[in-house]
């Protein structure tokens, strides 16, 4: 038997229903925030991710799905959404033909060759947003408010927002130099990856999953102590606007996030319920004022986040969050014999186009088994089509709850159901 590829999973049943509910809520929320829906390709030129995500990140050095197509092009399955959206923003010249800021949202599969474990897959889904063209702290605060408000709408309570700032380029450089000085005597105590990070991007050392418990990590210099005035003011404003929206947060000075492109605000939202597991970061993001330029666009501020859908679904399950899912169907149609199937199908079409969830018996069951089946579907009404019904156009309808039977003409069927469907 052929099995699914390692690190992937199937969706069906109740999980599928719950996921669709969450997706609809995301779509509705993005409409209210007035973000524009973007869909970019699932594969892009490999160089986009090398430059966009960064040559020194684990994502690019160890985790991408790279391949050559039949035309010998180097392509990569996208490991994250930001690079593609930035490419699209530049390629479609949105800086010149769109309202500024351009506020984009996306949803789709991402691919990383990681070691699969609970909350970590090789194909996973992300919902994310990116906003281009505002350097104001309002934008950072708005971006952080989106996941917080989504969790609030869903009824997810056990969350914690962590924020930090890396400051602008000047502050970030000062901080970088301080880290180089600080780690110099400890370099041999660090893991092999961190020794490489020391040379290429020392900020990344603080992100290390191997070394994070070492004392040398805990006592490392803090970004906050290397901020210039502009950067301090920006961070103060972000906090002020979060406070004004009653969003609780904690400042976590070791939070630098894994990607090369962040400036100023970085944030993560984690599931704070005890026992959730180690993969508890539901969502992460921040400001990236250099990225558009790095990808050959005009100098443009950017800020965004990406949220993992699998971990969100686990958190919802963990907290037993209830969702108003549709339970049961409206009509179950029974053709009594081969001769009535065409008419029954015609009626099904009418019902479905008028908004009623409708099933038909596809398996030539007898009447008794059909009633049982209608019960299994929890159908509100049963419509029986025999020879007489087909000839006369007067249908036999049973209300499956009250067990009442009605004779209704085909013309009046929709009105009758509209009036009697109830809640
Ligand atoms: P990142 O793009 O690495 O900042 O990740 C953003 C969010 O995507 C994380 O907080 C997770 O919720 C989710 N995520 C990242 N990698 C994976 C993965 N391999 N499997 C499932 N979810 C992931």
XYZ file of N, CA, C and O in Angstrom, residues 107-234:
512
model
N -2.922 32.684 2.297
C -3.213 31.445 3.014
C -2.780 30.309 2.110
O -3.160 30.301 0.934
N -2.007 29.376 2.603
C -1.659 28.259 1.731
C -0.574 27.382 2.311
O -0.061 27.627 3.401
N -0.221 26.323 1.550
C 0.764 25.357 2.032
C 2.201 25.857 1.895
O 2.524 26.572 0.951
N 3.032 25.503 2.861
C 4.462 25.813 2.862
C 5.189 24.484 3.044
O 4.614 23.537 3.615
N 6.442 24.434 2.624
C 7.178 23.157 2.621
C 8.562 23.324 3.238
O 9.328 24.170 2.795
N 8.830 22.540 4.271
C 10.168 22.563 4.875
C 10.569 21.141 5.212
O 9.777 20.398 5.814
N 11.794 20.802 4.864
C 12.283 19.463 5.157
C 12.800 19.456 6.594
O 13.987 19.579 6.852
N 11.870 19.353 7.539
C 12.232 19.352 8.958
C 11.980 17.968 9.530
O 11.274 17.167 8.929
N 12.501 17.745 10.726
C 12.227 16.465 11.374
C 10.798 16.490 11.896
O 10.464 17.318 12.738
N 9.927 15.630 11.345
C 8.520 15.714 11.744
C 8.328 15.369 13.218
O 9.005 14.509 13.757
N 7.467 16.074 13.873
C 7.059 15.789 15.256
C 5.728 16.488 15.460
O 5.241 17.148 14.537
N 5.184 16.340 16.659
C 3.888 16.968 16.876
C 4.024 18.488 16.686
O 4.893 19.119 17.274
N 3.188 19.060 15.831
C 3.268 20.501 15.579
C 4.325 20.900 14.571
O 4.567 22.079 14.348
N 4.976 19.921 13.967
C 6.004 20.224 12.968
C 5.856 19.270 11.785
O 5.999 18.066 11.945
N 5.514 19.804 10.659
C 5.269 18.986 9.472
C 6.173 19.434 8.332
O 6.800 20.492 8.408
N 6.199 18.621 7.282
C 6.977 19.020 6.102
C 6.105 19.799 5.135
O 6.597 20.641 4.397
N 4.819 19.496 5.115
C 3.873 20.380 4.422
C 2.939 20.912 5.487
O 2.317 20.127 6.203
N 2.864 22.221 5.627
C 1.972 22.805 6.630
C 1.363 24.072 6.051
O 1.844 24.598 5.040
N 0.290 24.526 6.682
C -0.424 25.688 6.134
C -0.163 26.924 6.983
O -0.131 26.845 8.210
N -0.012 28.029 6.304
C 0.136 29.291 7.022
C -0.883 30.301 6.528
O -1.170 30.395 5.332
N -1.414 31.036 7.476
C -2.157 32.263 7.174
C -1.194 33.382 7.530
O -0.545 33.345 8.588
N -1.053 34.353 6.642
C -0.114 35.431 6.943
C -0.555 36.749 6.351
O -1.432 36.793 5.473
N 0.015 37.812 6.848
C -0.258 39.146 6.286
C 1.070 39.896 6.136
O 2.024 39.630 6.858
N 1.074 40.830 5.195
C 2.229 41.708 5.000
C 1.669 43.091 4.683
O 0.708 43.205 3.922
N 2.279 44.124 5.265
C 1.860 45.491 4.932
C 3.081 46.283 4.490
O 4.091 46.311 5.196
N 2.992 46.888 3.307
C 4.134 47.607 2.734
C 3.843 49.097 2.675
O 2.768 49.505 2.224
N 4.823 49.897 3.094
C 4.727 51.335 2.833
C 4.346 52.181 4.028
O 3.961 53.336 3.847
N 4.404 51.651 5.246
C 4.243 52.515 6.411
C 5.298 52.141 7.449
O 5.411 50.973 7.829
N 6.042 53.172 7.882
C 7.043 52.888 8.922
C 6.483 53.245 10.294
O 7.178 53.180 11.295
N 5.203 53.628 10.327
C 4.595 54.050 11.589
C 4.338 52.847 12.513
O 3.963 51.759 12.042
N 4.501 53.082 13.810
C 4.274 52.021 14.787
C 2.808 51.547 14.797
O 2.508 50.452 15.280
N 1.912 52.371 14.249
C 0.510 51.946 14.129
C 0.412 50.630 13.376
O -0.389 49.758 13.716
N 1.237 50.528 12.329
C 1.185 49.349 11.471
C 1.668 48.117 12.244
O 1.043 47.061 12.162
N 2.758 48.265 13.024
C 3.250 47.124 13.822
C 2.152 46.656 14.786
O 1.896 45.466 14.936
N 1.510 47.647 15.430
C 0.494 47.303 16.430
C -0.720 46.657 15.760
O -1.285 45.693 16.280
N -1.090 47.187 14.584
C -2.230 46.586 13.877
C -1.934 45.133 13.530
O -2.770 44.247 13.714
N -0.710 44.888 13.045
C -0.338 43.526 12.643
C -0.415 42.583 13.851
O -0.933 41.473 13.754
N 0.077 43.042 15.001
C 0.028 42.179 16.195
C -1.422 41.957 16.636
O -1.778 40.897 17.153
N -2.272 42.948 16.375
C -3.670 42.814 16.820
C -4.444 41.760 16.019
O -5.451 41.246 16.478
N -3.963 41.448 14.808
C -4.740 40.521 13.953
C -4.812 39.109 14.565
O -5.915 38.596 14.794
N -3.669 38.470 14.858
C -3.801 37.146 15.488
C -4.521 37.218 16.836
O -5.314 36.329 17.149
N -4.249 38.267 17.597
C -4.898 38.375 18.913
C -6.416 38.433 18.742
O -7.161 37.737 19.442
N -6.871 39.223 17.775
C -8.320 39.316 17.566
C -8.904 38.054 16.953
O -10.038 37.681 17.241
N -8.120 37.392 16.107
C -8.610 36.118 15.558
C -8.816 35.118 16.692
O -9.859 34.453 16.772
N -7.849 35.018 17.603
C -7.974 34.069 18.714
C -9.157 34.458 19.604
O -9.865 33.599 20.118
N -9.364 35.771 19.748
C -10.491 36.228 20.572
C -11.822 35.812 19.918
O -12.704 35.265 20.567
N -11.918 36.033 18.594
C -13.146 35.657 17.879
C -13.410 34.159 17.978
O -14.553 33.717 18.079
N -12.329 33.386 17.933
C -12.486 31.929 18.003
C -12.809 31.461 19.417
O -13.351 30.385 19.598
N -12.437 32.277 20.402
C -12.663 31.872 21.792
C -11.467 31.151 22.384
O -11.586 30.439 23.383
N -10.282 31.333 21.773
C -9.064 30.719 22.296
C -8.467 31.625 23.368
O -8.180 32.788 23.112
N -8.304 31.075 24.562
C -7.911 31.952 25.679
C -6.438 31.826 26.063
O -5.798 32.807 26.417
N -5.902 30.611 26.017
C -4.543 30.387 26.527
C -3.460 30.843 25.581
O -2.754 30.016 25.001
N -3.314 32.149 25.416
C -2.254 32.633 24.541
C -1.394 33.675 25.251
O -1.840 34.311 26.205
N -0.161 33.819 24.768
C 0.734 34.819 25.335
C 1.470 35.525 24.187
O 1.992 34.861 23.283
N 1.457 36.854 24.224
C 2.122 37.626 23.172
C 3.490 38.073 23.692
O 3.573 38.732 24.729
N 4.546 37.685 22.988
C 5.902 38.129 23.333
C 6.369 39.124 22.289
O 6.232 38.860 21.083
N 6.912 40.258 22.752
C 7.436 41.214 21.766
C 8.866 41.595 22.131
O 9.303 41.461 23.276
N 9.569 42.088 21.119
C 10.918 42.608 21.340
C 11.199 43.571 20.196
O 10.417 43.668 19.241
N 12.292 44.289 20.285
C 12.678 45.124 19.155
C 14.161 44.931 18.866
O 14.967 44.744 19.790
N 14.474 44.926 17.581
C 15.882 44.844 17.166
C 16.391 46.231 16.823
O 17.581 46.436 16.620
N 15.468 47.181 16.701
C 15.857 48.544 16.352
C 16.128 48.704 14.868
O 16.034 47.742 14.096
N 16.468 49.921 14.483
C 16.759 50.181 13.062
C 18.155 49.642 12.717
O 18.813 49.016 13.555
N 18.613 49.916 11.488
C 19.884 49.315 11.047
C 21.038 49.700 11.963
O 21.877 48.859 12.298
N 21.060 50.970 12.372
C 22.165 51.418 13.223
C 22.157 50.654 14.556
O 23.175 50.096 14.981
N 20.982 50.601 15.183
C 20.890 49.911 16.481
C 21.224 48.438 16.338
O 21.922 47.847 17.174
N 20.722 47.856 15.272
C 20.946 46.432 15.039
C 22.433 46.137 14.871
O 22.949 45.143 15.379
N 23.140 47.046 14.164
C 24.586 46.877 13.975
C 25.340 47.001 15.289
O 26.264 46.222 15.562
N 24.956 47.994 16.085
C 25.603 48.155 17.397
C 25.408 46.901 18.239
O 26.328 46.422 18.915
N 24.212 46.391 18.186
C 23.888 45.198 18.953
C 24.702 44.000 18.452
O 25.259 43.224 19.225
N 24.793 43.898 17.144
C 25.547 42.813 16.504
C 26.996 42.836 16.988
O 27.546 41.800 17.395
N 27.584 44.027 16.981
C 28.976 44.143 17.433
C 29.114 43.746 18.899
O 30.080 43.091 19.298
N 28.129 44.137 19.698
C 28.168 43.789 21.124
C 28.109 42.274 21.301
O 28.807 41.701 22.145
N 27.300 41.624 20.486
C 27.196 40.158 20.580
C 28.510 39.499 20.182
O 28.956 38.536 20.819
N 29.127 40.015 19.149
C 30.404 39.431 18.689
C 31.438 39.516 19.825
O 32.122 38.525 20.123
N 31.505 40.689 20.448
C 32.424 40.863 21.576
C 32.094 39.893 22.704
O 32.945 39.215 23.260
N 30.805 39.839 23.020
C 30.337 39.047 24.163
C 30.612 37.552 23.983
O 31.083 36.869 24.895
N 30.319 37.038 22.795
C 30.437 35.581 22.591
C 31.869 35.120 22.319
O 32.159 33.930 22.381
N 32.764 36.077 21.993
C 34.138 35.721 21.613
C 34.772 34.692 22.571
O 35.251 33.645 22.122
N 34.779 34.951 23.890
C 35.440 33.980 24.787
C 34.700 32.648 24.896
O 35.257 31.669 25.401
N 33.428 32.605 24.486
C 32.627 31.372 24.693
C 32.460 30.562 23.421
O 31.738 29.570 23.405
N 33.074 31.018 22.355
C 32.751 30.438 21.049
C 32.866 28.919 21.019
O 32.027 28.232 20.426
N 33.866 28.375 21.754
C 34.048 26.918 21.713
C 33.001 26.160 22.530
O 32.846 24.957 22.387
N 32.274 26.890 23.386
C 31.202 26.239 24.157
C 29.919 26.098 23.334
O 28.999 25.385 23.730
N 29.860 26.812 22.225
C 28.611 26.817 21.445
C 28.564 25.637 20.476
O 29.607 25.046 20.145
N 27.343 25.305 20.024
C 27.201 24.188 19.091
C 27.808 24.588 17.738
O 28.046 25.765 17.474
N 27.995 23.579 16.909
C 28.657 23.802 15.614
C 27.922 24.866 14.785
O 28.529 25.767 14.226
N 26.569 24.765 14.772
C 25.774 25.739 14.002
C 26.015 27.151 14.508
O 26.139 28.093 13.738
N 26.060 27.267 15.862
C 26.224 28.600 16.437
C 27.596 29.166 16.123
O 27.762 30.368 15.950
N 28.581 28.279 16.030
C 29.926 28.772 15.688
C 29.908 29.376 14.287
O 30.567 30.378 14.021
N 29.133 28.756 13.406
C 29.008 29.317 12.063
C 28.193 30.614 12.101
O 28.513 31.591 11.437
N 27.122 30.596 12.928
C 26.293 31.799 13.051
C 27.113 32.979 13.568
O 26.868 34.120 13.209
N 28.065 32.666 14.453
C 28.902 33.713 15.038
C 29.545 34.554 13.929
O 29.617 35.768 14.021
N 29.986 33.877 12.880
C 30.646 34.599 11.788
C 29.647 35.250 10.842
O 29.861 36.340 10.365
N 28.540 34.553 10.590
C 27.624 35.057 9.552
C 26.536 35.963 10.096
O 26.209 36.988 9.517
N 25.903 35.536 11.173
C 24.802 36.336 11.721
C 24.641 36.033 13.207
O 23.817 35.207 13.611
N 25.415 36.746 14.053
C 25.448 36.399 15.484
C 24.086 36.535 16.176
O 23.857 35.860 17.176
N 23.177 37.347 15.648
C 21.852 37.455 16.286
C 21.175 36.089 16.344
O 20.433 35.783 17.271
N 21.455 35.311 15.313
C 20.818 34.008 15.194
C 21.211 33.074 16.333
O 20.488 32.126 16.642
N 22.353 33.337 16.972
C 22.789 32.484 18.091
C 21.706 32.458 19.177
O 21.428 31.423 19.766
N 21.072 33.597 19.373
C 20.063 33.680 20.443
C 18.833 32.827 20.145
O 18.039 32.527 21.014
N 18.685 32.477 18.887
C 17.546 31.680 18.429
C 17.780 30.188 18.538
O 16.894 29.394 18.248
N 19.017 29.819 18.925
C 19.443 28.419 18.805
C 18.577 27.498 19.667
O 18.340 27.757 20.846
N 18.136 26.399 19.024
C 17.302 25.452 19.761
C 18.170 24.525 20.607
O 17.699 23.905 21.550
N 19.468 24.400 20.262
C 20.368 23.492 20.994
C 20.933 24.175 22.238
O 20.940 23.623 23.329
N 21.399 25.412 22.043
C 22.147 26.083 23.120
C 21.298 26.967 24.035
O 21.836 27.593 24.942
N 20.001 27.015 23.809
C 19.227 28.091 24.447
C 19.223 28.056 25.974
O 18.936 29.060 26.608
N 19.585 26.903 26.567
C 19.573 26.837 28.035
C 20.908 27.177 28.699
O 21.008 27.224 29.915
N 21.931 27.393 27.890
C 23.245 27.714 28.461
C 23.205 29.065 29.169
O 22.519 29.991 28.732
N 23.977 29.189 30.248
C 24.033 30.461 30.986
C 24.521 31.599 30.104
O 24.043 32.717 30.190
N 25.471 31.249 29.252
C 26.032 32.280 28.378
C 24.935 32.911 27.495
O 25.004 34.090 27.141
N 23.921 32.141 27.189
C 22.798 32.673 26.397
C 21.945 33.587 27.255
O 21.501 34.649 26.829
N 21.710 33.145 28.476
C 20.792 33.889 29.343
C 21.362 35.262 29.699
O 20.620 36.215 29.911
N 22.702 35.338 29.789
C 23.316 36.610 30.193
C 23.765 37.463 29.017
O 24.456 38.462 29.203
N 23.379 37.065 27.814
C 23.829 37.799 26.620
C 23.289 39.237 26.631
O 22.269 39.519 27.267
N 23.974 40.158 25.937
C 23.477 41.534 25.849
C 22.053 41.557 25.293
O 21.652 40.668 24.537
N 21.304 42.578 25.673
C 19.906 42.661 25.241
C 19.752 43.731 24.174
O 20.338 44.811 24.269
N 18.949 43.426 23.182
C 18.729 44.386 22.079
C 18.334 45.753 22.629
O 18.787 46.780 22.149
N 17.470 45.715 23.636
C 16.870 46.940 24.166
C 17.933 47.943 24.624
O 17.708 49.144 24.599
N 19.111 47.416 25.060
C 20.162 48.313 25.560
C 20.978 48.956 24.446
O 21.873 49.753 24.719
N 20.708 48.595 23.204
C 21.507 49.145 22.100
C 20.668 49.981 21.133
O 21.060 50.218 20.005
N 19.507 50.397 21.568
C 18.617 51.138 20.667
C 18.992 52.617 20.628
O 19.284 53.213 21.655
N 18.960 53.198 19.438
C 19.107 54.648 19.355
C 17.741 55.300 19.642
O 16.730 54.594 19.810
N 17.713 56.627 19.672
C 16.492 57.325 20.095
C 15.292 56.996 19.207
O 14.195 56.733 19.683
N 15.516 57.009 17.886
C 14.409 56.721 16.955
C 13.828 55.333 17.229
O 12.606 55.152 17.230
N 14.724 54.394 17.438
C 14.250 53.019 17.644
C 13.504 52.879 18.968
O 12.497 52.171 19.056
N 14.009 53.593 19.996
C 13.319 53.554 21.296
C 11.917 54.112 21.161
O 10.943 53.548 21.663
N 11.826 55.235 20.453
C 10.533 55.904 20.302
C 9.545 55.005 19.536
O 8.384 54.877 19.904
N 10.076 54.346 18.499
C 9.218 53.448 17.725
C 8.645 52.344 18.632
O 7.443 52.072 18.621
